[in-house]
Structure formats: structure tokens, C-alpha cells
PDB file of C-alpha atoms in Angstrom:
ATOM      1  CA  GLU A   1       0.000   0.000   0.000  1.00 63.00           C
ATOM      2  CA  ALA A   2       1.131   3.560  -0.604  1.00 76.00           C
ATOM      3  CA  GLY A   3       2.521   5.358   2.413  1.00 92.00           C
ATOM      4  CA  VAL A   4       1.634   8.704   3.925  1.00 96.00           C
ATOM      5  CA  ALA A   5       2.561  11.434   1.462  1.00 97.00           C
ATOM      6  CA  GLN A   6       3.768  14.824   2.604  1.00 98.00           C
ATOM      7  CA  SER A   7       4.896  17.913   0.738  1.00 97.00           C
ATOM      8  CA  PRO A   8       7.021  19.849   0.523  1.00 97.00           C
ATOM      9  CA  ARG A   9      10.028  17.984   1.916  1.00 97.00           C
ATOM     10  CA  TYR A  10      11.871  21.154   2.805  1.00 97.00           C
ATOM     11  CA  LYS A  11      10.862  24.775   3.299  1.00 98.00           C
ATOM     12  CA  ILE A  12      12.867  27.829   4.290  1.00 98.00           C
ATOM     13  CA  ILE A  13      10.974  31.006   5.156  1.00 98.00           C
ATOM     14  CA  GLU A  14      11.621  34.243   6.963  1.00 98.00           C
ATOM     15  CA  LYS A  15      10.019  34.911  10.301  1.00 97.00           C
ATOM     16  CA  ARG A  16       6.551  36.439  10.104  1.00 97.00           C
ATOM     17  CA  GLN A  17       5.915  34.753   6.760  1.00 98.00           C
ATOM     18  CA  SER A  18       3.283  32.080   6.329  1.00 98.00           C
ATOM     19  CA  VAL A  19       3.718  28.469   5.258  1.00 98.00           C
ATOM     20  CA  ALA A  20       1.475  25.499   4.547  1.00 98.00           C
ATOM     21  CA  PHE A  21       2.125  21.774   4.622  1.00 98.00           C
ATOM     22  CA  TRP A  22       0.085  19.096   2.918  1.00 97.00           C
ATOM     23  CA  CYS A  23      -0.567  15.494   3.886  1.00 97.00           C
ATOM     24  CA  ASN A  24      -2.292  12.625   2.129  1.00 96.00           C
ATOM     25  CA  PRO A  25      -2.828   9.704   4.531  1.00 95.00           C
ATOM     26  CA  ILE A  26      -3.118   6.024   3.744  1.00 94.00           C
ATOM     27  CA  SER A  27      -6.389   5.279   2.020  1.00 91.00           C
ATOM     28  CA  GLY A  28      -9.040   4.213   4.488  1.00 89.00           C
ATOM     29  CA  HIS A  29      -7.270   5.534   7.573  1.00 91.00           C
ATOM     30  CA  ALA A  30      -9.824   7.528   9.496  1.00 89.00           C
ATOM     31  CA  THR A  31      -7.428   9.077  11.991  1.00 91.00           C
ATOM     32  CA  LEU A  32      -4.837  11.652  10.979  1.00 94.00           C
ATOM     33  CA  TYR A  33      -2.259  13.343  13.166  1.00 95.00           C
ATOM     34  CA  TRP A  34       0.138  16.243  12.823  1.00 97.00           C
ATOM     35  CA  TYR A  35       3.260  16.115  14.972  1.00 97.00           C
ATOM     36  CA  GLN A  36       6.062  18.615  15.473  1.00 98.00           C
ATOM     37  CA  GLN A  37       9.542  17.204  16.018  1.00 97.00           C
ATOM     38  CA  ILE A  38      12.224  19.621  17.126  1.00 96.00           C
ATOM     39  CA  LEU A  39      15.802  18.461  16.587  1.00 93.00           C
ATOM     40  CA  GLY A  40      16.875  16.029  19.291  1.00 89.00           C
ATOM     41  CA  GLN A  41      13.361  15.607  20.680  1.00 92.00           C
ATOM     42  CA  GLY A  42      10.528  13.156  20.219  1.00 94.00           C
ATOM     43  CA  PRO A  43       7.471  14.031  18.151  1.00 96.00           C
ATOM     44  CA  LYS A  44       4.914  16.228  19.894  1.00 95.00           C
ATOM     45  CA  LEU A  45       1.258  16.024  18.912  1.00 94.00           C
ATOM     46  CA  LEU A  46      -0.241  19.184  17.451  1.00 96.00           C
ATOM     47  CA  ILE A  47      -3.656  18.007  16.295  1.00 95.00           C
ATOM     48  CA  GLN A  48      -5.634  14.821  15.748  1.00 93.00           C
ATOM     49  CA  PHE A  49      -8.487  14.381  13.281  1.00 93.00           C
ATOM     50  CA  GLN A  50     -11.036  11.597  13.180  1.00 90.00           C
ATOM     51  CA  ASN A  51     -12.413  11.684   9.639  1.00 87.00           C
ATOM     52  CA  ASN A  52     -12.857  15.447   9.114  1.00 84.00           C
ATOM     53  CA  GLY A  53     -13.511  16.326  12.751  1.00 91.00           C
ATOM     54  CA  VAL A  54     -10.962  17.570  15.282  1.00 93.00           C
ATOM     55  CA  VAL A  55     -10.510  15.178  18.217  1.00 90.00           C
ATOM     56  CA  ASP A  56      -7.664  16.921  20.038  1.00 90.00           C
ATOM     57  CA  ASP A  57      -6.005  20.246  19.304  1.00 93.00           C
ATOM     58  CA  SER A  58      -5.050  21.099  22.869  1.00 91.00           C
ATOM     59  CA  GLN A  59      -1.341  21.400  21.966  1.00 91.00           C
ATOM     60  CA  LEU A  60      -1.874  23.465  18.829  1.00 95.00           C
ATOM     61  CA  PRO A  61      -0.776  27.131  19.179  1.00 95.00           C
ATOM     62  CA  LYS A  62      -4.008  28.416  17.765  1.00 95.00           C
ATOM     63  CA  ASP A  63      -2.880  32.014  17.545  1.00 96.00           C
ATOM     64  CA  ARG A  64      -0.593  31.051  14.656  1.00 97.00           C
ATOM     65  CA  PHE A  65      -1.277  27.445  13.671  1.00 98.00           C
ATOM     66  CA  SER A  66      -4.344  26.128  11.904  1.00 98.00           C
ATOM     67  CA  ALA A  67      -5.199  22.802  10.333  1.00 97.00           C
ATOM     68  CA  GLU A  68      -8.038  21.344   8.361  1.00 96.00           C
ATOM     69  CA  ARG A  69      -8.999  18.026   6.901  1.00 94.00           C
ATOM     70  CA  LEU A  70     -11.584  18.531   4.245  1.00 82.00           C
ATOM     71  CA  LYS A  71     -13.676  15.554   3.159  1.00 84.00           C
ATOM     72  CA  GLY A  72     -11.885  13.415   5.744  1.00 81.00           C
ATOM     73  CA  VAL A  73      -8.915  12.663   3.487  1.00 90.00           C
ATOM     74  CA  ASP A  74      -6.114  15.174   2.792  1.00 95.00           C
ATOM     75  CA  SER A  75      -5.036  17.638   5.421  1.00 97.00           C
ATOM     76  CA  THR A  76      -3.175  20.931   5.486  1.00 97.00           C
ATOM     77  CA  LEU A  77      -1.331  22.534   8.367  1.00 98.00           C
ATOM     78  CA  LYS A  78      -0.648  26.261   8.217  1.00 98.00           C
ATOM     79  CA  ILE A  79       1.561  28.559  10.236  1.00 98.00           C
ATOM     80  CA  GLN A  80       0.943  32.289  10.077  1.00 97.00           C
ATOM     81  CA  PRO A  81       3.028  34.161  11.080  1.00 97.00           C
ATOM     82  CA  ALA A  82       6.032  31.886  11.599  1.00 97.00           C
ATOM     83  CA  LYS A  83       8.480  32.356  14.452  1.00 97.00           C
ATOM     84  CA  LEU A  84      12.079  31.191  14.740  1.00 97.00           C
ATOM     85  CA  GLU A  85      11.062  28.541  17.290  1.00 97.00           C
ATOM     86  CA  ASP A  86       8.770  26.929  14.708  1.00 98.00           C
ATOM     87  CA  SER A  87      11.843  25.494  12.993  1.00 98.00           C
ATOM     88  CA  ALA A  88      11.240  21.746  13.167  1.00 98.00           C
ATOM     89  CA  VAL A  89      10.141  18.727  11.187  1.00 98.00           C
ATOM     90  CA  TYR A  90       6.383  18.505  10.770  1.00 98.00           C
ATOM     91  CA  LEU A  91       5.226  14.923  10.586  1.00 98.00           C
ATOM     92  CA  CYS A  92       1.891  13.662   9.416  1.00 98.00           C
ATOM     93  CA  ALA A  93       0.701  10.229  10.509  1.00 96.00           C
ATOM     94  CA  SER A  94      -2.406   8.161  10.019  1.00 94.00           C
ATOM     95  CA  SER A  95      -3.889   5.073  11.579  1.00 90.00           C
ATOM     96  CA  HIS A  96      -6.794   2.796  10.788  1.00 83.00           C
ATOM     97  CA  THR A  97      -8.007   2.839  14.359  1.00 72.00           C
ATOM     98  CA  THR A  98      -6.711   4.504  17.474  1.00 61.00           C
ATOM     99  CA  GLY A  99      -4.575   2.360  19.730  1.00 62.00           C
ATOM    100  CA  ASN A 100      -2.706   0.755  16.848  1.00 75.00           C
ATOM    101  CA  GLY A 101       0.584   1.635  15.206  1.00 89.00           C
ATOM    102  CA  TYR A 102       0.784   4.865  13.276  1.00 93.00           C
ATOM    103  CA  THR A 103       2.157   5.196   9.751  1.00 95.00           C
ATOM    104  CA  PHE A 104       4.225   8.350   9.432  1.00 97.00           C
ATOM    105  CA  GLY A 105       5.179  10.342   6.391  1.00 97.00           C
ATOM    106  CA  SER A 106       8.763  11.491   5.856  1.00 96.00           C
ATOM    107  CA  GLY A 107       7.923  14.932   7.156  1.00 97.00           C
ATOM    108  CA  THR A 108       8.502  18.509   6.099  1.00 98.00           C
ATOM    109  CA  ARG A 109      11.622  20.156   7.456  1.00 98.00           C
ATOM    110  CA  LEU A 110      10.849  23.813   8.139  1.00 98.00           C
ATOM    111  CA  THR A 111      13.586  26.337   8.739  1.00 98.00           C
ATOM    112  CA  VAL A 112      12.548  29.825   9.860  1.00 98.00           C
ATOM    113  CA  VAL A 113      15.271  32.437   9.455  1.00 97.00           C
TER     114      VAL A 113
ATOM    115  CA  SER B   1       2.073  16.028  33.278  1.00 74.00           C
ATOM    116  CA  GLN B   2       3.419  12.727  32.008  1.00 74.00           C
ATOM    117  CA  LYS B   3       7.155  12.314  31.659  1.00 85.00           C
ATOM    118  CA  ILE B   4       8.925   9.738  29.506  1.00 89.00           C
ATOM    119  CA  GLU B   5      12.637   9.038  29.836  1.00 88.00           C
ATOM    120  CA  GLN B   6      14.676   6.869  27.509  1.00 89.00           C
ATOM    121  CA  ASN B   7      18.061   5.693  28.701  1.00 78.00           C
ATOM    122  CA  SER B   8      21.030   7.607  27.394  1.00 70.00           C
ATOM    123  CA  GLU B   9      20.827   9.596  24.260  1.00 77.00           C
ATOM    124  CA  ALA B  10      23.201   7.194  22.535  1.00 90.00           C
ATOM    125  CA  LEU B  11      24.082   3.541  22.860  1.00 93.00           C
ATOM    126  CA  ASN B  12      26.936   1.798  21.055  1.00 95.00           C
ATOM    127  CA  ILE B  13      27.163  -1.973  20.892  1.00 96.00           C
ATOM    128  CA  GLN B  14      29.161  -4.575  19.018  1.00 97.00           C
ATOM    129  CA  GLU B  15      27.562  -6.459  16.141  1.00 98.00           C
ATOM    130  CA  GLY B  16      26.005  -9.725  17.253  1.00 97.00           C
ATOM    131  CA  LYS B  17      25.329  -8.566  20.802  1.00 97.00           C
ATOM    132  CA  THR B  18      21.925  -7.837  22.293  1.00 97.00           C
ATOM    133  CA  ALA B  19      20.951  -4.187  22.514  1.00 96.00           C
ATOM    134  CA  THR B  20      18.696  -3.225  25.416  1.00 96.00           C
ATOM    135  CA  LEU B  21      16.922   0.120  25.422  1.00 96.00           C
ATOM    136  CA  THR B  22      14.968   1.430  28.393  1.00 96.00           C
ATOM    137  CA  CYS B  23      11.838   3.535  28.571  1.00 96.00           C
ATOM    138  CA  ASN B  24      10.717   4.835  31.973  1.00 95.00           C
ATOM    139  CA  TYR B  25       7.656   6.932  32.604  1.00 94.00           C
ATOM    140  CA  THR B  26       6.057   8.853  35.469  1.00 90.00           C
ATOM    141  CA  ASN B  27       2.731  10.525  36.176  1.00 87.00           C
ATOM    142  CA  TYR B  28       0.984   8.287  33.701  1.00 85.00           C
ATOM    143  CA  SER B  29      -0.835   4.997  33.462  1.00 86.00           C
ATOM    144  CA  PRO B  30      -0.668   3.995  29.808  1.00 89.00           C
ATOM    145  CA  ALA B  31      -3.005   1.419  28.389  1.00 87.00           C
ATOM    146  CA  TYR B  32      -0.359   0.469  25.839  1.00 91.00           C
ATOM    147  CA  LEU B  33       3.137   1.280  24.764  1.00 93.00           C
ATOM    148  CA  GLN B  34       4.632   1.364  21.276  1.00 95.00           C
ATOM    149  CA  TRP B  35       8.173   1.321  19.945  1.00 97.00           C
ATOM    150  CA  TYR B  36       9.233   3.055  16.744  1.00 97.00           C
ATOM    151  CA  ARG B  37      12.406   3.210  14.708  1.00 98.00           C
ATOM    152  CA  GLN B  38      13.462   6.491  13.119  1.00 97.00           C
ATOM    153  CA  ASP B  39      16.226   6.891  10.559  1.00 97.00           C
ATOM    154  CA  PRO B  40      17.749  10.311   9.761  1.00 94.00           C
ATOM    155  CA  GLY B  41      15.492  12.376   7.545  1.00 93.00           C
ATOM    156  CA  ARG B  42      12.624   9.902   7.796  1.00 95.00           C
ATOM    157  CA  GLY B  43       9.469   9.584   9.845  1.00 96.00           C
ATOM    158  CA  PRO B  44       9.197   7.019  12.641  1.00 97.00           C
ATOM    159  CA  VAL B  45       8.350   3.455  11.632  1.00 97.00           C
ATOM    160  CA  PHE B  46       6.112   1.384  13.902  1.00 95.00           C
ATOM    161  CA  LEU B  47       7.757  -1.749  15.317  1.00 96.00           C
ATOM    162  CA  LEU B  48       5.783  -3.208  18.207  1.00 95.00           C
ATOM    163  CA  LEU B  49       2.809  -2.539  20.448  1.00 93.00           C
ATOM    164  CA  ILE B  50       2.380  -4.008  23.918  1.00 94.00           C
ATOM    165  CA  ARG B  51      -0.709  -3.557  26.069  1.00 91.00           C
ATOM    166  CA  GLU B  52      -0.847  -3.049  29.830  1.00 90.00           C
ATOM    167  CA  ASN B  53      -2.052  -6.607  30.442  1.00 91.00           C
ATOM    168  CA  GLU B  54       0.823  -8.109  28.445  1.00 93.00           C
ATOM    169  CA  LYS B  55       4.233  -8.774  29.918  1.00 91.00           C
ATOM    170  CA  GLU B  56       6.192  -9.506  26.770  1.00 96.00           C
ATOM    171  CA  LYS B  57       5.902  -9.295  22.978  1.00 95.00           C
ATOM    172  CA  ARG B  58       8.239 -10.677  20.349  1.00 96.00           C
ATOM    173  CA  LYS B  59       8.705 -10.053  16.658  1.00 94.00           C
ATOM    174  CA  GLU B  60      11.614 -11.733  14.907  1.00 96.00           C
ATOM    175  CA  ARG B  61      14.765 -10.398  16.656  1.00 97.00           C
ATOM    176  CA  LEU B  62      12.818  -7.845  18.688  1.00 98.00           C
ATOM    177  CA  LYS B  63      11.437  -8.293  22.185  1.00 98.00           C
ATOM    178  CA  VAL B  64       9.530  -5.805  24.308  1.00 98.00           C
ATOM    179  CA  THR B  65       8.628  -6.086  27.972  1.00 97.00           C
ATOM    180  CA  PHE B  66       6.201  -3.913  29.888  1.00 96.00           C
ATOM    181  CA  ASP B  67       6.244  -3.634  33.684  1.00 94.00           C
ATOM    182  CA  THR B  68       3.433  -1.387  34.897  1.00 91.00           C
ATOM    183  CA  THR B  69       4.637  -1.682  38.505  1.00 93.00           C
ATOM    184  CA  LEU B  70       8.112  -0.396  37.680  1.00 94.00           C
ATOM    185  CA  LYS B  71       6.625   1.933  35.039  1.00 94.00           C
ATOM    186  CA  GLN B  72       9.174   0.677  32.587  1.00 95.00           C
ATOM    187  CA  SER B  73       9.498  -0.940  29.191  1.00 96.00           C
ATOM    188  CA  LEU B  74      12.583  -2.697  27.882  1.00 97.00           C
ATOM    189  CA  PHE B  75      13.256  -3.069  24.156  1.00 97.00           C
ATOM    190  CA  HIS B  76      15.717  -5.758  23.086  1.00 98.00           C
ATOM    191  CA  ILE B  77      17.317  -6.372  19.708  1.00 98.00           C
ATOM    192  CA  THR B  78      19.087  -9.727  19.639  1.00 98.00           C
ATOM    193  CA  ALA B  79      21.930 -10.567  17.267  1.00 98.00           C
ATOM    194  CA  SER B  80      22.232  -6.884  16.415  1.00 97.00           C
ATOM    195  CA  GLN B  81      23.386  -5.836  12.958  1.00 97.00           C
ATOM    196  CA  PRO B  82      24.796  -2.542  11.630  1.00 98.00           C
ATOM    197  CA  ALA B  83      21.483  -2.104   9.784  1.00 98.00           C
ATOM    198  CA  ASP B  84      19.778  -1.824  13.184  1.00 98.00           C
ATOM    199  CA  SER B  85      21.564   1.487  13.766  1.00 98.00           C
ATOM    200  CA  ALA B  86      18.861   4.124  14.164  1.00 97.00           C
ATOM    201  CA  THR B  87      17.019   6.135  16.795  1.00 96.00           C
ATOM    202  CA  TYR B  88      14.407   4.183  18.712  1.00 97.00           C
ATOM    203  CA  LEU B  89      11.425   5.963  20.224  1.00 97.00           C
ATOM    204  CA  CYS B  90       9.017   4.700  22.833  1.00 96.00           C
ATOM    205  CA  ALA B  91       5.510   6.110  22.941  1.00 95.00           C
ATOM    206  CA  LEU B  92       2.768   5.793  25.532  1.00 93.00           C
ATOM    207  CA  GLY B  93      -0.916   5.761  24.782  1.00 89.00           C
ATOM    208  CA  ASP B  94      -4.140   5.540  26.712  1.00 77.00           C
ATOM    209  CA  SER B  95      -7.526   4.240  25.771  1.00 66.00           C
ATOM    210  CA  THR B  96      -9.449   7.219  27.057  1.00 65.00           C
ATOM    211  CA  GLY B  97     -10.224  10.515  25.447  1.00 58.00           C
ATOM    212  CA  ALA B  98      -8.430  11.157  22.202  1.00 61.00           C
ATOM    213  CA  ASN B  99      -6.220   8.070  22.540  1.00 66.00           C
ATOM    214  CA  ASN B 100      -3.061   9.941  21.626  1.00 79.00           C
ATOM    215  CA  LEU B 101       0.559   8.873  21.768  1.00 87.00           C
ATOM    216  CA  PHE B 102       3.191  10.671  23.840  1.00 90.00           C
ATOM    217  CA  PHE B 103       6.715  10.101  22.606  1.00 94.00           C
ATOM    218  CA  GLY B 104      10.011   9.934  24.445  1.00 94.00           C
ATOM    219  CA  THR B 105      13.093  11.684  23.093  1.00 93.00           C
ATOM    220  CA  GLY B 106      14.581   8.498  21.726  1.00 95.00           C
ATOM    221  CA  THR B 107      17.815   6.546  22.034  1.00 95.00           C
ATOM    222  CA  ARG B 108      20.280   6.586  19.156  1.00 96.00           C
ATOM    223  CA  LEU B 109      21.654   3.086  18.688  1.00 96.00           C
ATOM    224  CA  THR B 110      24.870   2.439  16.790  1.00 97.00           C
ATOM    225  CA  VAL B 111      25.857  -1.152  16.035  1.00 97.00           C
ATOM    226  CA  ILE B 112      29.571  -1.388  15.389  1.00 97.00           C
ATOM    227  CA  PRO B 113      30.718  -4.009  12.858  1.00 95.00           C
TER     228      PRO B 113
END
């Protein structure tokens, strides 16, 4: 089966600019996650979707981050405006059901200068 | 809040030996625990899941134990190979609420030929 697709792979922006990341999960996976992984740390959950509804966005900095999952398939994560501390890898993952292993994409490496 | 500690940031072992990685947690009662492998520039790859009522799980050369009294999981790779060199992440999950995973910071394993 095809894996979780993410784009772009790399992005460099200046602080205060905006950026968007795209994710296409594995077909049939109802649950989609966005994680932020800062260098040297483990992934930290930003938001979880179940189909096209938000299940948990308690860790999402809502003043600058937003995410949507239209039609319960693809998802986009946006940062506006970006800060230096947003430099990280943004990982998208999906799972068939919660409580099972996640399938991660390769991530988008964001550098904010 | 929950805290997850993985032993030493880096672990070096000789090829053919058994690698043992430790995951300790506090302020949490996970319903299950997962282990992932992450290679540089890639997203984590799911390896094993063990539930709170299970003591041990095996998959080929991998073995995971889960001690809810000690609040600890051990991850073993037997007959280690240079190809096993990677960062290994443990992640805790619960079966309530959003059923999210909380990741440790990982242990970087290097298998020396």
C-alpha cells in the first residue's frame, strides 16, 4: 500500500511569513495526526483528526497554527506568522483505528530564518 | 504532566550482541506502549505494540517487555546488525479521550561491525 505522502520535503521562510504543509494519509485511515519534532526531541502532537472532525487540538498554538482536513482525506497545516522557534520537522501520521501503530510520512523540514 | 525518559541519548554496541533500550515513565498509566524506529530524515516506523495486560511481545529479533509496577518498558534487539543502527522511540498511549501517543526523546543506537 502507498505510504503517507507529505509535501514539501523542505521549506525555508523568513520569520513572520506564512507556510502550509500538505498530507495525504493512507487510504481508508480515518485518523490523521500532525506532529512537530524539534531536533533532538521526540514528536509532539499538534492536532488529531477523526475523519474530518478535530478530536484533540489542545497542543496546537491556535494564535498562529491552523489545520483542516476537508472531506476526511487530505489535510493541510498552516503557520501564520512563523516564528524562529517553529523550525522543526512537521510529521503527518495516520492510523486505521486509534490504539494501533501509526504510519508516518517522511515529514517537512521547516527552517525559519 | 506525564514524563517519559529513555536511557542515554546514545548507545553503542558490538555487532552480534543484544541491545537493550529502556523507557521509563512517570505521572501516567498507559493502556499500551509502542516502539518506533526512526532513521535520519525519515518519519518514525512502527515496530511493536504491547498492552498493559501483556508482559512480553516478540517479533523476529525484537522483544519488548512492559512492567506497569516499575513503570518501565525494555526493548531488546538480539543478534544486532549494523542495519539496526537508528534512533528508537518509545511512545505511551491511553484508551481514554483522544487516545493519543506521547513520545520519548529516543535513544540513538549504533551497532559497530
